[in-house]
PDB file of C-alpha atoms in Angstrom:
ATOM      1  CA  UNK A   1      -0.836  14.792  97.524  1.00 64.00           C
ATOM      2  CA  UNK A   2      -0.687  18.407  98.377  1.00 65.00           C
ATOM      3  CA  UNK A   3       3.009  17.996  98.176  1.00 66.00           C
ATOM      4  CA  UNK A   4       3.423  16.796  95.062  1.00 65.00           C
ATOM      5  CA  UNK A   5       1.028  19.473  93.096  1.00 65.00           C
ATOM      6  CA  UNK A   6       3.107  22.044  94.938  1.00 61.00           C
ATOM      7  CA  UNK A   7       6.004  20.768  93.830  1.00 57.00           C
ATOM      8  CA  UNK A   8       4.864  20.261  90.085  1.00 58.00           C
ATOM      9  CA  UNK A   9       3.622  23.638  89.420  1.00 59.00           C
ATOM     10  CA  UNK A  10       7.033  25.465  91.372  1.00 61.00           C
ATOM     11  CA  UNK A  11       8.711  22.915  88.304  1.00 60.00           C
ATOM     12  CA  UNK A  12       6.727  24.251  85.518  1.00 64.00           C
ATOM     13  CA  UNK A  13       7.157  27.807  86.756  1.00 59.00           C
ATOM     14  CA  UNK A  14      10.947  27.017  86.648  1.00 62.00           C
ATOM     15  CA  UNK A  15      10.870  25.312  83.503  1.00 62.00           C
ATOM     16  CA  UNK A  16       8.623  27.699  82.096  1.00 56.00           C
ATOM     17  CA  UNK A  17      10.554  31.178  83.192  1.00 53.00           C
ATOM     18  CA  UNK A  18      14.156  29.624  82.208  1.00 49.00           C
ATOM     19  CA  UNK A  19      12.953  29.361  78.673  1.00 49.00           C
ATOM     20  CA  UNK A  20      11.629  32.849  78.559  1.00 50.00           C
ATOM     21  CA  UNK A  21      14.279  33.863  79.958  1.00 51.00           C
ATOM     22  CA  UNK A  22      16.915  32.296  77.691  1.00 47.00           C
ATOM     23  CA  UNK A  23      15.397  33.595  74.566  1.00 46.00           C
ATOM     24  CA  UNK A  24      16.822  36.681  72.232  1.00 48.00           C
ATOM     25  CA  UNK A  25      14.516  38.801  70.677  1.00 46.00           C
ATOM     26  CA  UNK A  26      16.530  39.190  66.960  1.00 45.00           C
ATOM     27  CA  UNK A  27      17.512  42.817  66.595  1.00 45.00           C
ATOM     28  CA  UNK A  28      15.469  44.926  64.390  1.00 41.00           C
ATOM     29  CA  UNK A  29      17.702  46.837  61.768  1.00 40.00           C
ATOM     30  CA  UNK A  30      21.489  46.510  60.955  1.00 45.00           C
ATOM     31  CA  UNK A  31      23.326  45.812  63.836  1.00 44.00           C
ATOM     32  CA  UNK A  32      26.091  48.258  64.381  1.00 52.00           C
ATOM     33  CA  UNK A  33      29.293  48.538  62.534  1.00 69.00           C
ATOM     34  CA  UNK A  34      32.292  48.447  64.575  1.00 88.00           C
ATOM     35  CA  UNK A  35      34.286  51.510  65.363  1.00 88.00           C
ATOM     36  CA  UNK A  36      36.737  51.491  63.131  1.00 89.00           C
ATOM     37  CA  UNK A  37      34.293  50.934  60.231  1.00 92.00           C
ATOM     38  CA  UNK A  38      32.687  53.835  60.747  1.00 93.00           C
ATOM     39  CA  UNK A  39      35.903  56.112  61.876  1.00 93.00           C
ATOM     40  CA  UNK A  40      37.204  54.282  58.138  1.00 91.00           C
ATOM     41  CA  UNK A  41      33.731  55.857  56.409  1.00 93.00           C
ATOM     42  CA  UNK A  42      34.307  59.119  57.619  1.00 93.00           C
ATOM     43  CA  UNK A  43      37.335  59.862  56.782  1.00 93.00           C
ATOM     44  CA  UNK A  44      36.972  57.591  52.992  1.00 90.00           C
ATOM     45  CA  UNK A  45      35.769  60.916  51.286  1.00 87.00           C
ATOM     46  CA  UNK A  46      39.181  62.521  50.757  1.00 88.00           C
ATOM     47  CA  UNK A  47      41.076  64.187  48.060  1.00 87.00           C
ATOM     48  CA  UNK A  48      44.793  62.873  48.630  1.00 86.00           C
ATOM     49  CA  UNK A  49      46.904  62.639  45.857  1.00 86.00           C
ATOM     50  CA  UNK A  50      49.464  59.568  45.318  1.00 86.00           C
ATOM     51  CA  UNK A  51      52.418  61.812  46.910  1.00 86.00           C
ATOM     52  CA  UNK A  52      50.196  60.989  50.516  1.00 85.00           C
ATOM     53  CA  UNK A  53      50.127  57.679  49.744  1.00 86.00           C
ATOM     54  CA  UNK A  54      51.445  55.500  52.875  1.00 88.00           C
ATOM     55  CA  UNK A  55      51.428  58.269  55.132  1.00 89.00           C
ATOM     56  CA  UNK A  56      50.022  57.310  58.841  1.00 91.00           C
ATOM     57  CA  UNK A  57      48.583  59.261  61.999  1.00 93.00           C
ATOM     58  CA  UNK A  58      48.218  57.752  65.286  1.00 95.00           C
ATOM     59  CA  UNK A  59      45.165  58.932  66.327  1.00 94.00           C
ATOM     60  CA  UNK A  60      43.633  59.543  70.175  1.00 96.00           C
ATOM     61  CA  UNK A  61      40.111  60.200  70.936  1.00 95.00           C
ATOM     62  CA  UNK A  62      37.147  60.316  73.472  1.00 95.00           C
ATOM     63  CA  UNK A  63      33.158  59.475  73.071  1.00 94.00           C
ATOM     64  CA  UNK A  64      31.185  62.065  74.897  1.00 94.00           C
ATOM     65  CA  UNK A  65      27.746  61.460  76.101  1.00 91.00           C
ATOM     66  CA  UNK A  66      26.378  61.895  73.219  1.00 92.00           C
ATOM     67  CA  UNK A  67      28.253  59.206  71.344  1.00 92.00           C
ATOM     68  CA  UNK A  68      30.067  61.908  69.151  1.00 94.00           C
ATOM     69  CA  UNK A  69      34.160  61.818  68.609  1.00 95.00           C
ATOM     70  CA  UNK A  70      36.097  63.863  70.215  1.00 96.00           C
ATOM     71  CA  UNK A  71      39.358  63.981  69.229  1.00 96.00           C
ATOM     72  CA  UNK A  72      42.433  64.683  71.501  1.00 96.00           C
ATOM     73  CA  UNK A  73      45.738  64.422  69.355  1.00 95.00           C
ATOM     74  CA  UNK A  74      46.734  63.471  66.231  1.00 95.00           C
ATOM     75  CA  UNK A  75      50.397  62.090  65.524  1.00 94.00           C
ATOM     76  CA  UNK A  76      50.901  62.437  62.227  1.00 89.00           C
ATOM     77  CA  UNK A  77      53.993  61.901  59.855  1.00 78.00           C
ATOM     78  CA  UNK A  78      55.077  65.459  59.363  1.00 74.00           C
ATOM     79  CA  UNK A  79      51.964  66.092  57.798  1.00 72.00           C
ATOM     80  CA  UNK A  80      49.798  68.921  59.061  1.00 79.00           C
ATOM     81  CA  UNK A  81      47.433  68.313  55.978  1.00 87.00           C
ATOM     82  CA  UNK A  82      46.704  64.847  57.302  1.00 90.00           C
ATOM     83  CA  UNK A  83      46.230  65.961  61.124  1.00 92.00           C
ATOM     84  CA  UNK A  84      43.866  68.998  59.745  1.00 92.00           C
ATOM     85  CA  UNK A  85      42.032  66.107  57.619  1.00 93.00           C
ATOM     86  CA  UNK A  86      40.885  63.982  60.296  1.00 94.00           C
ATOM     87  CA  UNK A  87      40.387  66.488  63.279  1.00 94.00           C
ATOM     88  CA  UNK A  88      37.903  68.169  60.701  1.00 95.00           C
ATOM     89  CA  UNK A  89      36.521  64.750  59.594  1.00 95.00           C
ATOM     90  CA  UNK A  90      36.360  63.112  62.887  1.00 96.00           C
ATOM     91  CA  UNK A  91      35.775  66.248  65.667  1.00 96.00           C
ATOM     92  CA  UNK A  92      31.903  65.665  66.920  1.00 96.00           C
ATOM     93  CA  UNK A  93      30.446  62.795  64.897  1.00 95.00           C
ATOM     94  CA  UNK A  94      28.055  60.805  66.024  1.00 94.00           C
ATOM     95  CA  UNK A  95      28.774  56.672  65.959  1.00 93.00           C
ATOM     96  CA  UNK A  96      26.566  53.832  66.435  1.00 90.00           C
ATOM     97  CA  UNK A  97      27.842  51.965  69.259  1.00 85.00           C
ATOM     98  CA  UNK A  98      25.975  49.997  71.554  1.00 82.00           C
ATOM     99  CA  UNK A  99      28.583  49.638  74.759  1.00 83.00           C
ATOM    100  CA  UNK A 100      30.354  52.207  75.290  1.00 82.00           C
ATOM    101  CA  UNK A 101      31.927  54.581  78.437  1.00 86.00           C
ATOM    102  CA  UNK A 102      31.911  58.191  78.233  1.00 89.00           C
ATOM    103  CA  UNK A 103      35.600  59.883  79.131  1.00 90.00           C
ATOM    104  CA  UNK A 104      37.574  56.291  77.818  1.00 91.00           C
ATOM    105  CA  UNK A 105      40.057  57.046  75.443  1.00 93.00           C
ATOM    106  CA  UNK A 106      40.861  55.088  72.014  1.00 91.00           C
ATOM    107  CA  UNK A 107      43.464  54.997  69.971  1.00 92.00           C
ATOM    108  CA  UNK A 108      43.471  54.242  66.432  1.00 92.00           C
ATOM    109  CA  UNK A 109      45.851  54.071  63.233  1.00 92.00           C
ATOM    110  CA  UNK A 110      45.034  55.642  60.335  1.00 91.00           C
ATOM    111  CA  UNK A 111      47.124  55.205  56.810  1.00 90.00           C
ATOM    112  CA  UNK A 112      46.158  57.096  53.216  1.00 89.00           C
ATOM    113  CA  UNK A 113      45.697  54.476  50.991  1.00 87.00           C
ATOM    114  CA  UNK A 114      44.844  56.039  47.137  1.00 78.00           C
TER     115      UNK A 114
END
């Protein structure tokens, strides 16, 4: 008999800790946007004209440990305006991001659209 209430309570424990264990606390506030969409709102305040229209930039960056851009190079389309634009847009803000390593380096496209 001893046996058997051992054996029931160690199954209730189980039972008991699984569940608690498989539940996810919802996330208070917004979760966060990805990268891009926040590189994308930084840089959406601009004063290009139509002539900059289509013009791109391959752009390389770093977090640091504070979660703030650091940008390495920008490959732009014979455009120092553009390269200017986004090293003085993007150089040491701070994004959301929940996973991220310190030192790993991104690339991303950027295009003027008007």
């Amino acid at each position: 008999m001893r046996k058997i209430s051992f054996v029931l309570v160690a199954a209730m424990l189980l039972s008991v800790g699984s569940t608690f264990a498989n539940n996810n606390p919802a996330k208070k506030g917004k979760p966060s946007k990805s990268l891009t969409a926040q590189i994308g709102a930084l840089l959406d305040n601009n004063n290009f004209t139509e002539n900059d229209e289509g013009k791109q930039a391959q752009v390389l960056f770093t977090l640091n440990d504070d979660r703030e851009i650091v940008v390495l190079s920008v490959d732009a389309d014979d455009n120092t305006s553009l390269e200017g634009f986004i090293k003085s847009k993007l150089n040491y803000q701070e994004v959301d991001l929940a996973n991220y390593k310190e030192g790993k380096k991104y690339t991303v496209s950027v295009r003027v659209v008007i």
